[in-house]
mmCIF file of C-alpha atoms and ligand atoms in Angstrom:
data_model
loop_
_atom_site.group_PDB
_atom_site.id
_atom_site.type_symbol
_atom_site.label_atom_id
_atom_site.label_comp_id
_atom_site.label_asym_id
_atom_site.label_seq_id
_atom_site.Cartn_x
_atom_site.Cartn_y
_atom_site.Cartn_z
ATOM 1 C CA MET G 1 67.400 -19.536 28.084
ATOM 2 C CA SER G 2 70.603 -17.583 27.745
ATOM 3 C CA ALA G 3 70.822 -14.504 29.978
ATOM 4 C CA THR G 4 72.524 -12.645 27.122
ATOM 5 C CA LEU G 5 69.467 -12.536 24.850
ATOM 6 C CA PRO G 6 68.530 -8.905 24.254
ATOM 7 C CA THR G 7 64.893 -7.858 24.548
ATOM 8 C CA ALA G 8 62.664 -6.125 21.986
ATOM 9 C CA GLN G 9 64.731 -7.155 18.982
ATOM 10 C CA LEU G 10 61.895 -8.079 16.652
ATOM 11 C CA ALA G 11 62.202 -4.863 14.681
ATOM 12 C CA ASP G 12 62.102 -4.430 10.920
ATOM 13 C CA ARG G 13 63.674 -1.833 8.661
ATOM 14 C CA HIS G 14 60.352 0.014 8.358
ATOM 15 C CA GLY G 15 60.181 0.886 12.057
ATOM 16 C CA ARG G 16 57.734 -1.757 13.247
ATOM 17 C CA VAL G 17 58.321 -4.068 16.224
ATOM 18 C CA ALA G 18 56.600 -7.440 16.514
ATOM 19 C CA ARG G 19 54.903 -8.154 19.847
ATOM 20 C CA ASP G 20 52.250 -10.628 18.718
ATOM 21 C CA LEU G 21 53.305 -14.181 17.837
ATOM 22 C CA ARG G 22 50.884 -16.456 15.986
ATOM 23 C CA VAL G 23 51.777 -20.105 16.477
ATOM 24 C CA SER G 24 50.293 -22.765 14.232
ATOM 25 C CA VAL G 25 50.136 -25.886 16.399
ATOM 26 C CA THR G 26 48.868 -28.120 13.585
ATOM 27 C CA ASP G 27 48.043 -27.779 9.886
ATOM 28 C CA ARG G 28 45.151 -30.285 10.129
ATOM 29 C CA CYS G 29 41.510 -29.350 10.229
ATOM 30 C CA ASN G 30 38.094 -30.947 10.661
ATOM 31 C CA LEU G 31 36.293 -28.366 8.482
ATOM 32 C CA ARG G 32 36.864 -27.528 4.827
ATOM 33 C CA CYS G 33 35.936 -23.831 4.589
ATOM 34 C CA ARG G 34 35.724 -22.889 0.920
ATOM 35 C CA TYR G 35 37.916 -19.791 1.331
ATOM 36 C CA CYS G 36 40.625 -21.875 3.007
ATOM 37 C CA MET G 37 41.017 -25.408 1.666
ATOM 38 C CA PRO G 38 39.679 -27.846 -0.921
ATOM 39 C CA ALA G 39 36.996 -30.472 -0.193
ATOM 40 C CA GLU G 40 39.540 -33.303 -0.100
ATOM 41 C CA GLY G 41 41.773 -31.553 2.457
ATOM 42 C CA LEU G 42 45.526 -31.131 2.054
ATOM 43 C CA PRO G 43 48.634 -33.303 2.397
ATOM 44 C CA TRP G 44 49.100 -32.847 6.152
ATOM 45 C CA LEU G 45 52.512 -32.610 7.782
ATOM 46 C CA ALA G 46 53.924 -35.948 8.954
ATOM 47 C CA LYS G 47 54.530 -36.190 12.697
ATOM 48 C CA PRO G 48 58.363 -36.053 12.509
ATOM 49 C CA GLU G 49 58.085 -32.801 10.553
ATOM 50 C CA MET G 50 56.089 -31.146 13.312
ATOM 51 C CA LEU G 51 57.617 -29.421 16.292
ATOM 52 C CA THR G 52 57.376 -31.474 19.456
ATOM 53 C CA ASP G 53 55.909 -29.784 22.524
ATOM 54 C CA ASP G 54 59.395 -29.211 23.938
ATOM 55 C CA GLU G 55 60.586 -27.653 20.668
ATOM 56 C CA LEU G 56 57.505 -25.487 20.328
ATOM 57 C CA VAL G 57 57.694 -24.171 23.897
ATOM 58 C CA ARG G 58 61.415 -23.540 23.571
ATOM 59 C CA LEU G 59 60.910 -21.428 20.437
ATOM 60 C CA VAL G 60 58.017 -19.527 22.022
ATOM 61 C CA SER G 61 60.235 -18.787 25.034
ATOM 62 C CA ILE G 62 62.862 -17.277 22.701
ATOM 63 C CA PHE G 63 60.217 -15.094 21.019
ATOM 64 C CA VAL G 64 59.063 -13.970 24.482
ATOM 65 C CA ALA G 65 62.639 -13.092 25.430
ATOM 66 C CA LEU G 66 62.755 -11.045 22.221
ATOM 67 C CA GLY G 67 59.760 -8.961 23.282
ATOM 68 C CA VAL G 68 56.647 -10.914 22.272
ATOM 69 C CA GLN G 69 53.794 -10.045 24.652
ATOM 70 C CA GLN G 70 50.917 -12.023 23.148
ATOM 71 C CA VAL G 71 50.934 -15.583 21.840
ATOM 72 C CA ARG G 72 47.974 -16.658 19.718
ATOM 73 C CA LEU G 73 47.565 -20.399 19.102
ATOM 74 C CA THR G 74 46.048 -21.223 15.763
ATOM 75 C CA GLY G 75 46.324 -23.645 12.845
ATOM 76 C CA GLY G 76 44.832 -25.597 11.047
ATOM 77 C CA GLU G 77 42.498 -26.303 13.899
ATOM 78 C CA PRO G 78 44.450 -25.885 17.158
ATOM 79 C CA LEU G 79 42.022 -28.013 19.209
ATOM 80 C CA LEU G 80 43.152 -31.030 17.148
ATOM 81 C CA ARG G 81 46.566 -30.984 18.847
ATOM 82 C CA ARG G 82 46.107 -33.468 21.675
ATOM 83 C CA SER G 83 48.670 -31.821 23.933
ATOM 84 C CA LEU G 84 47.190 -28.330 23.560
ATOM 85 C CA THR G 85 46.214 -27.871 27.224
ATOM 86 C CA ASP G 86 49.693 -28.866 28.285
ATOM 87 C CA VAL G 87 51.287 -26.488 25.777
ATOM 88 C CA VAL G 88 49.110 -23.630 27.052
ATOM 89 C CA GLY G 89 50.152 -24.380 30.627
ATOM 90 C CA ARG G 90 53.821 -24.340 29.693
ATOM 91 C CA ILE G 91 53.534 -21.057 27.792
ATOM 92 C CA ALA G 92 51.632 -19.564 30.746
ATOM 93 C CA SER G 93 54.561 -20.352 33.014
ATOM 94 C CA LEU G 94 57.069 -18.371 30.913
ATOM 95 C CA GLU G 95 58.577 -15.208 32.409
ATOM 96 C CA PRO G 96 57.381 -12.623 31.575
ATOM 97 C CA ARG G 97 54.075 -14.392 31.053
ATOM 98 C CA PRO G 98 52.622 -13.535 27.637
ATOM 99 C CA ARG G 99 48.875 -13.127 27.131
ATOM 100 C CA ILE G 100 47.600 -16.318 25.508
ATOM 101 C CA ALA G 101 44.813 -16.303 22.925
ATOM 102 C CA MET G 102 43.515 -18.882 20.448
ATOM 103 C CA THR G 103 41.752 -18.765 17.100
ATOM 104 C CA THR G 104 39.579 -21.836 16.631
ATOM 105 C CA ASN G 105 36.618 -23.117 14.682
ATOM 106 C CA GLY G 106 35.108 -24.045 18.057
ATOM 107 C CA ILE G 107 34.583 -27.769 17.426
ATOM 108 C CA GLY G 108 35.519 -29.531 20.677
ATOM 109 C CA LEU G 109 35.633 -26.329 22.671
ATOM 110 C CA ASP G 110 32.565 -27.405 24.648
ATOM 111 C CA ARG G 111 34.815 -30.028 26.268
ATOM 112 C CA LEU G 112 38.108 -28.118 26.259
ATOM 113 C CA ALA G 113 37.194 -24.524 27.186
ATOM 114 C CA ALA G 114 37.323 -25.091 30.956
ATOM 115 C CA PRO G 115 40.625 -27.060 31.021
ATOM 116 C CA LEU G 116 42.239 -24.566 28.612
ATOM 117 C CA ALA G 117 41.141 -21.630 30.762
ATOM 118 C CA ALA G 118 42.474 -23.405 33.862
ATOM 119 C CA ALA G 119 45.802 -23.976 32.069
ATOM 120 C CA GLY G 120 46.159 -20.250 31.337
ATOM 121 C CA LEU G 121 44.339 -19.475 28.079
ATOM 122 C CA ASP G 122 43.043 -15.896 28.306
ATOM 123 C CA ARG G 123 40.732 -15.413 25.302
ATOM 124 C CA VAL G 124 39.371 -17.028 22.171
ATOM 125 C CA ASN G 125 38.316 -15.977 18.715
ATOM 126 C CA VAL G 126 35.855 -18.446 17.238
ATOM 127 C CA SER G 127 35.412 -18.470 13.477
ATOM 128 C CA LEU G 128 31.761 -18.550 12.489
ATOM 129 C CA ASP G 129 30.553 -17.215 9.149
ATOM 130 C CA THR G 130 26.819 -17.912 9.353
ATOM 131 C CA VAL G 131 24.200 -19.174 11.810
ATOM 132 C CA ASP G 132 22.073 -20.710 9.057
ATOM 133 C CA PRO G 133 22.699 -24.490 9.267
ATOM 134 C CA ALA G 134 22.416 -25.022 5.492
ATOM 135 C CA GLU G 135 24.772 -22.138 4.715
ATOM 136 C CA PHE G 136 27.200 -23.381 7.359
ATOM 137 C CA ALA G 137 27.233 -26.857 5.832
ATOM 138 C CA ASP G 138 27.690 -25.394 2.356
ATOM 139 C CA LEU G 139 30.516 -23.069 3.362
ATOM 140 C CA THR G 140 32.455 -25.450 5.637
ATOM 141 C CA ARG G 141 31.364 -28.664 3.856
ATOM 142 C CA ARG G 142 30.530 -30.147 7.291
ATOM 143 C CA ASP G 143 27.286 -30.187 9.288
ATOM 144 C CA ARG G 144 28.804 -28.990 12.585
ATOM 145 C CA LEU G 145 27.074 -25.704 13.414
ATOM 146 C CA HIS G 146 25.724 -27.087 16.707
ATOM 147 C CA ASP G 147 29.204 -28.056 17.866
ATOM 148 C CA VAL G 148 30.493 -24.549 17.162
ATOM 149 C CA GLU G 149 27.611 -22.935 19.034
ATOM 150 C CA ALA G 150 28.151 -25.256 22.009
ATOM 151 C CA GLY G 151 31.862 -24.456 21.976
ATOM 152 C CA MET G 152 31.212 -20.721 22.047
ATOM 153 C CA ALA G 153 28.799 -21.035 24.963
ATOM 154 C CA ALA G 154 31.363 -23.104 26.870
ATOM 155 C CA ALA G 155 34.061 -20.497 26.186
ATOM 156 C CA ARG G 156 31.877 -17.772 27.659
ATOM 157 C CA GLU G 157 31.049 -20.008 30.622
ATOM 158 C CA ALA G 158 34.759 -20.656 31.220
ATOM 159 C CA GLY G 159 35.521 -16.918 31.289
ATOM 160 C CA LEU G 160 37.412 -16.848 27.960
ATOM 161 C CA THR G 161 35.902 -13.451 27.353
ATOM 162 C CA PRO G 162 35.176 -11.392 25.452
ATOM 163 C CA VAL G 163 34.356 -14.231 23.030
ATOM 164 C CA LYS G 164 35.217 -12.745 19.658
ATOM 165 C CA VAL G 165 33.765 -14.079 16.445
ATOM 166 C CA ASN G 166 35.659 -13.958 13.125
ATOM 167 C CA ALA G 167 33.556 -14.078 9.976
ATOM 168 C CA VAL G 168 34.363 -14.117 6.272
ATOM 169 C CA ALA G 169 31.569 -13.340 3.793
ATOM 170 C CA MET G 170 31.496 -15.172 0.464
ATOM 171 C CA ARG G 171 29.390 -13.979 -2.422
ATOM 172 C CA GLY G 172 26.392 -16.186 -3.103
ATOM 173 C CA ILE G 173 26.917 -18.261 0.053
ATOM 174 C CA ASN G 174 26.550 -16.171 3.216
ATOM 175 C CA ASP G 175 26.833 -12.544 2.041
ATOM 176 C CA HIS G 176 23.104 -11.866 2.354
ATOM 177 C CA SER G 177 22.947 -13.143 5.966
ATOM 178 C CA VAL G 178 25.670 -10.999 7.589
ATOM 179 C CA ALA G 179 23.046 -8.963 9.515
ATOM 180 C CA ASP G 180 21.510 -12.206 10.892
ATOM 181 C CA LEU G 181 24.941 -13.192 12.182
ATOM 182 C CA LEU G 182 25.363 -9.797 13.850
ATOM 183 C CA ALA G 183 21.914 -10.034 15.482
ATOM 184 C CA TRP G 184 22.756 -13.530 16.763
ATOM 185 C CA CYS G 185 26.099 -12.355 18.239
ATOM 186 C CA LEU G 186 24.528 -9.274 19.837
ATOM 187 C CA GLU G 187 21.931 -11.442 21.595
ATOM 188 C CA ARG G 188 24.668 -13.563 23.146
ATOM 189 C CA GLY G 189 27.227 -10.852 23.899
ATOM 190 C CA TYR G 190 29.791 -12.095 21.357
ATOM 191 C CA GLU G 191 32.003 -9.506 19.605
ATOM 192 C CA LEU G 192 31.756 -9.943 15.843
ATOM 193 C CA ARG G 193 34.441 -8.911 13.327
ATOM 194 C CA PHE G 194 34.214 -9.429 9.598
ATOM 195 C CA ILE G 195 37.435 -10.015 7.663
ATOM 196 C CA GLU G 196 37.789 -9.516 3.920
ATOM 197 C CA GLN G 197 38.606 -12.745 2.133
ATOM 198 C CA MET G 198 42.322 -12.866 1.279
ATOM 199 C CA PRO G 199 44.202 -14.771 -1.433
ATOM 200 C CA LEU G 200 45.453 -17.475 0.926
ATOM 201 C CA ASP G 201 43.326 -20.456 -0.062
ATOM 202 C CA ALA G 202 45.164 -23.630 -0.953
ATOM 203 C CA GLN G 203 43.299 -23.967 -4.256
ATOM 204 C CA HIS G 204 44.220 -20.404 -5.400
ATOM 205 C CA GLY G 205 40.589 -19.617 -6.215
ATOM 206 C CA TRP G 206 40.507 -16.087 -4.737
ATOM 207 C CA ASP G 207 39.219 -13.428 -7.090
ATOM 208 C CA ALA G 208 39.262 -9.697 -6.305
ATOM 209 C CA SER G 209 36.138 -9.031 -8.322
ATOM 210 C CA SER G 210 33.962 -11.446 -6.352
ATOM 211 C CA MET G 211 35.384 -10.607 -2.899
ATOM 212 C CA ILE G 212 32.887 -9.011 -0.506
ATOM 213 C CA SER G 213 34.591 -5.748 0.496
ATOM 214 C CA ALA G 214 34.480 -4.053 3.889
ATOM 215 C CA ASP G 215 32.311 -1.317 2.339
ATOM 216 C CA GLU G 216 29.839 -3.888 1.092
ATOM 217 C CA ILE G 217 29.610 -5.563 4.511
ATOM 218 C CA ARG G 218 28.986 -2.195 6.107
ATOM 219 C CA GLU G 219 26.222 -1.431 3.596
ATOM 220 C CA ARG G 220 24.536 -4.769 4.222
ATOM 221 C CA LEU G 221 24.682 -4.337 8.018
ATOM 222 C CA SER G 222 23.295 -0.807 7.621
ATOM 223 C CA GLU G 223 20.142 -2.214 6.038
ATOM 224 C CA ARG G 224 19.157 -3.517 9.509
ATOM 225 C CA PHE G 225 21.294 -1.593 12.052
ATOM 226 C CA ALA G 226 22.549 1.959 12.581
ATOM 227 C CA ILE G 227 26.306 1.511 12.050
ATOM 228 C CA THR G 228 28.465 4.478 13.142
ATOM 229 C CA PRO G 229 32.276 4.514 13.115
ATOM 230 C CA LEU G 230 34.138 4.765 16.421
ATOM 231 C CA PRO G 231 37.053 7.233 16.424
ATOM 232 C CA ALA G 232 40.206 5.534 15.102
ATOM 233 C CA ALA G 233 42.243 7.205 17.897
ATOM 234 C CA ASP G 234 42.892 4.104 20.011
ATOM 235 C CA ARG G 235 42.958 1.541 17.197
ATOM 236 C CA GLY G 236 46.768 1.172 17.508
ATOM 237 C CA SER G 237 47.888 -1.984 15.752
ATOM 238 C CA ALA G 238 44.368 -3.475 15.918
ATOM 239 C CA PRO G 239 43.313 -4.126 12.333
ATOM 240 C CA ALA G 240 39.528 -3.864 12.782
ATOM 241 C CA GLU G 241 37.718 -0.631 12.161
ATOM 242 C CA ARG G 242 35.031 -0.627 14.839
ATOM 243 C CA PHE G 243 31.477 0.632 14.572
ATOM 244 C CA LEU G 244 28.819 1.308 17.191
ATOM 245 C CA VAL G 245 25.690 -0.729 16.557
ATOM 246 C CA ASP G 246 22.417 1.156 17.085
ATOM 247 C CA GLY G 247 24.214 3.798 19.156
ATOM 248 C CA GLY G 248 26.182 1.293 21.287
ATOM 249 C CA PRO G 249 27.485 0.064 23.584
ATOM 250 C CA ALA G 250 27.669 -3.003 21.301
ATOM 251 C CA THR G 251 30.178 -2.783 18.453
ATOM 252 C CA VAL G 252 31.034 -4.644 15.273
ATOM 253 C CA GLY G 253 34.463 -4.726 13.624
ATOM 254 C CA ILE G 254 35.290 -4.835 9.937
ATOM 255 C CA ILE G 255 38.815 -5.681 8.845
ATOM 256 C CA ALA G 256 39.609 -4.373 5.381
ATOM 257 C CA SER G 257 42.719 -6.519 5.039
ATOM 258 C CA VAL G 258 42.649 -6.236 1.239
ATOM 259 C CA THR G 259 41.014 -2.884 0.415
ATOM 260 C CA ALA G 260 42.621 -0.867 3.266
ATOM 261 C CA PRO G 261 45.607 -2.870 4.555
ATOM 262 C CA PHE G 262 46.955 -2.179 8.037
ATOM 263 C CA CYS G 263 50.523 -3.287 7.223
ATOM 264 C CA GLY G 264 51.975 0.009 8.495
ATOM 265 C CA ALA G 265 50.891 -0.839 12.047
ATOM 266 C CA CYS G 266 51.472 -4.606 11.870
ATOM 267 C CA ASP G 267 53.022 -6.048 15.030
ATOM 268 C CA ARG G 268 52.750 -9.737 14.109
ATOM 269 C CA THR G 269 55.104 -12.567 13.429
ATOM 270 C CA ARG G 270 54.375 -16.225 12.831
ATOM 271 C CA LEU G 271 55.725 -19.671 13.676
ATOM 272 C CA THR G 272 54.481 -22.630 11.620
ATOM 273 C CA ALA G 273 53.789 -26.114 12.980
ATOM 274 C CA ASP G 274 56.978 -27.320 11.261
ATOM 275 C CA GLY G 275 59.133 -24.643 12.834
ATOM 276 C CA GLN G 276 59.454 -21.948 10.172
ATOM 277 C CA VAL G 277 59.368 -18.299 11.184
ATOM 278 C CA ARG G 278 57.413 -16.059 8.798
ATOM 279 C CA ASN G 279 57.375 -12.291 9.089
ATOM 280 C CA CYS G 280 54.085 -11.899 7.163
ATOM 281 C CA LEU G 281 51.135 -14.015 5.989
ATOM 282 C CA PHE G 282 52.080 -13.072 2.434
ATOM 283 C CA SER G 283 55.828 -13.544 2.728
ATOM 284 C CA GLN G 284 57.476 -15.437 -0.136
ATOM 285 C CA ARG G 285 60.177 -16.717 2.183
ATOM 286 C CA GLU G 286 60.552 -18.133 5.666
ATOM 287 C CA THR G 287 63.433 -19.102 7.932
ATOM 288 C CA ASP G 288 63.809 -22.635 9.211
ATOM 289 C CA LEU G 289 64.272 -22.929 12.981
ATOM 290 C CA ARG G 290 63.514 -26.641 13.320
ATOM 291 C CA GLY G 291 66.585 -27.867 11.403
ATOM 292 C CA PRO G 292 69.128 -25.721 13.265
ATOM 293 C CA MET G 293 67.400 -26.511 16.580
ATOM 294 C CA ARG G 294 67.602 -30.268 15.938
ATOM 295 C CA ASP G 295 71.250 -29.782 14.934
ATOM 296 C CA GLY G 296 72.002 -28.276 18.339
ATOM 297 C CA ALA G 297 71.695 -24.502 17.792
ATOM 298 C CA SER G 298 71.797 -22.421 20.975
ATOM 299 C CA ASP G 299 69.018 -20.032 22.022
ATOM 300 C CA ASP G 300 71.192 -17.106 20.916
ATOM 301 C CA GLU G 301 71.705 -18.660 17.476
ATOM 302 C CA LEU G 302 67.965 -19.283 17.081
ATOM 303 C CA ALA G 303 67.257 -15.724 18.235
ATOM 304 C CA ASP G 304 69.620 -14.435 15.532
ATOM 305 C CA LEU G 305 67.709 -16.397 12.875
ATOM 306 C CA ILE G 306 64.415 -14.952 14.137
ATOM 307 C CA THR G 307 65.613 -11.344 14.276
ATOM 308 C CA GLY G 308 67.173 -11.681 10.820
ATOM 309 C CA GLU G 309 63.877 -12.858 9.353
ATOM 310 C CA MET G 310 61.981 -10.017 11.044
ATOM 311 C CA TRP G 311 64.409 -7.413 9.723
ATOM 312 C CA ARG G 312 63.557 -8.495 6.168
ATOM 313 C CA LYS G 313 59.811 -7.907 6.608
ATOM 314 C CA ALA G 314 58.354 -6.140 3.575
ATOM 315 C CA LYS G 315 56.577 -2.805 3.917
ATOM 316 C CA GLY G 316 53.225 -4.166 2.744
ATOM 317 C CA HIS G 317 51.520 -7.263 1.388
ATOM 318 C CA GLY G 318 51.103 -5.832 -2.100
ATOM 319 C CA ILE G 319 47.766 -7.512 -2.913
ATOM 320 C CA GLY G 320 46.447 -5.592 -5.883
ATOM 321 C CA SER G 321 49.863 -4.659 -7.270
ATOM 322 C CA ALA G 322 50.754 -6.108 -10.667
ATOM 323 C CA ASP G 323 53.620 -8.214 -9.290
ATOM 324 C CA PHE G 324 51.681 -9.731 -6.350
ATOM 325 C CA VAL G 325 52.243 -13.482 -6.074
ATOM 326 C CA GLN G 326 50.197 -15.578 -3.655
ATOM 327 C CA PRO G 327 52.442 -17.394 -1.142
ATOM 328 C CA LEU G 328 52.909 -21.124 -1.634
ATOM 329 C CA ARG G 329 51.750 -21.970 1.870
ATOM 330 C CA PRO G 330 48.001 -21.634 2.378
ATOM 331 C CA MET G 331 46.533 -19.891 5.431
ATOM 332 C CA SER G 332 45.844 -23.216 7.163
ATOM 333 C CA ALA G 333 49.541 -24.141 7.051
ATOM 334 C CA ILE G 334 50.804 -20.703 8.099
ATOM 335 C CA GLY G 335 48.495 -20.034 11.037
ATOM 336 C CA GLY G 336 45.876 -17.344 10.531
HETATM 337 N N1 SAM X 1 40.783 -23.301 12.166
HETATM 338 C C1 SAM X 1 40.809 -22.143 12.988
HETATM 339 C C2 SAM X 1 39.704 -21.197 12.616
HETATM 340 O O1 SAM X 1 39.084 -21.377 11.588
HETATM 341 O O2 SAM X 1 39.495 -20.259 13.389
HETATM 342 C C3 SAM X 1 42.140 -21.401 12.982
HETATM 343 C C4 SAM X 1 42.855 -21.290 11.688
HETATM 344 S S1 SAM X 1 42.022 -20.313 10.456
HETATM 345 C C5 SAM X 1 43.193 -20.406 9.138
HETATM 346 C C6 SAM X 1 42.214 -18.690 11.136
HETATM 347 C C7 SAM X 1 41.317 -17.631 10.586
HETATM 348 O O3 SAM X 1 41.647 -17.418 9.240
HETATM 349 C C8 SAM X 1 39.834 -17.968 10.625
HETATM 350 O O4 SAM X 1 39.136 -16.928 11.272
HETATM 351 C C9 SAM X 1 39.448 -18.044 9.161
HETATM 352 O O5 SAM X 1 38.140 -17.582 8.934
HETATM 353 C C10 SAM X 1 40.473 -17.140 8.536
HETATM 354 N N2 SAM X 1 40.718 -17.405 7.127
HETATM 355 C C11 SAM X 1 41.032 -18.569 6.534
HETATM 356 N N3 SAM X 1 41.211 -18.403 5.209
HETATM 357 C C12 SAM X 1 40.994 -17.091 4.972
HETATM 358 C C13 SAM X 1 41.024 -16.293 3.796
HETATM 359 N N4 SAM X 1 41.309 -16.811 2.605
HETATM 360 N N5 SAM X 1 40.758 -14.972 3.916
HETATM 361 C C14 SAM X 1 40.474 -14.430 5.136
HETATM 362 N N6 SAM X 1 40.439 -15.123 6.271
HETATM 363 C C15 SAM X 1 40.688 -16.452 6.197
HETATM 364 FE FE1 SF4 X 2 39.781 -25.197 9.013
HETATM 365 FE FE2 SF4 X 2 39.949 -22.735 9.989
HETATM 366 FE FE3 SF4 X 2 40.597 -23.278 7.404
HETATM 367 FE FE4 SF4 X 2 38.052 -23.423 8.158
HETATM 368 S S1 SF4 X 2 39.351 -21.554 8.188
HETATM 369 S S2 SF4 X 2 39.161 -24.946 6.905
HETATM 370 S S3 SF4 X 2 38.204 -24.127 10.212
HETATM 371 S S4 SF4 X 2 41.669 -23.972 9.186
#
């Protein structure tokens, strides 16, 4: 890494600075969640298109030199990358060491939680939308609820805590069971956050009128629990509005990514499995790092490409505005 790289350069023209890098380590997945991808899957990236471990770690090291403090590994399903433990270990040895988190569907985590924690992984978010086996199979099109539950227990056992749970509610599938999911998480000490469904599915089937809003989730939880908002004072760039459950100390988060966007406080940037930097999930453009890197670009040249892309970050995602266009890349190929 060049000693001349400046720090904290991931600023945009709207006054935000990115500190949180989301890295998609693969676009493949072993589930087929309805809000994410079609039943038949997607045309996955071919191996030569994907960043090698050396390329991926080199790019992460440049982001860290530019001020990134947290690296979140995601996908696709990150546990499907065979070298994941190794990649985590190499990121953990960067100076300054970033915090390392992962978003996963949990399948395989029963086996991998302990080695990942030993390699330097700090925390996990496990995506789980329902604890009803039939609903799970309907929503993900796979009968794997037991694997996810085992993975979450192993994560807690391995100290990857707090284990956070990400849930998306879909009308007519799991919307009536959101309180059951909360009760299940409370019993096990998992921190649940609901996220509004966003127009990022590969099949472009998202529809504002059928989306379960943050308000609706709150109403449904309130039918069983006393849900009281925590002061927003220390929310910072965290997108979830948090609520005390039955007076606390347990909490539940609700992320109104569509109905009350948090773009003004966004501190994220993204690197895809094929080496494109994206300044926003909803960006219509991205900057290629893989090509220049394979053509011999220096760290300083790659850093310039990254900072240039960040500077162009739009003020907001614009969902709901008349000229909103869904990005070509689906969530699973960007890294959620
Ligand atoms: N496969 C891993 C998983 O499911 O956690 C990581 C990748 S997944 C794309 C990351 C997160 O994005 C998951 O929590 C998933 O629920 C969420 N997600 C996927 N599609 C979404 C959509 N259309 N709207 C909101 N969240 C979505
Ligand atoms: Fe796979 Fe995650 Fe998309 Fe579900 S949300 S299909 S687990 S990438």
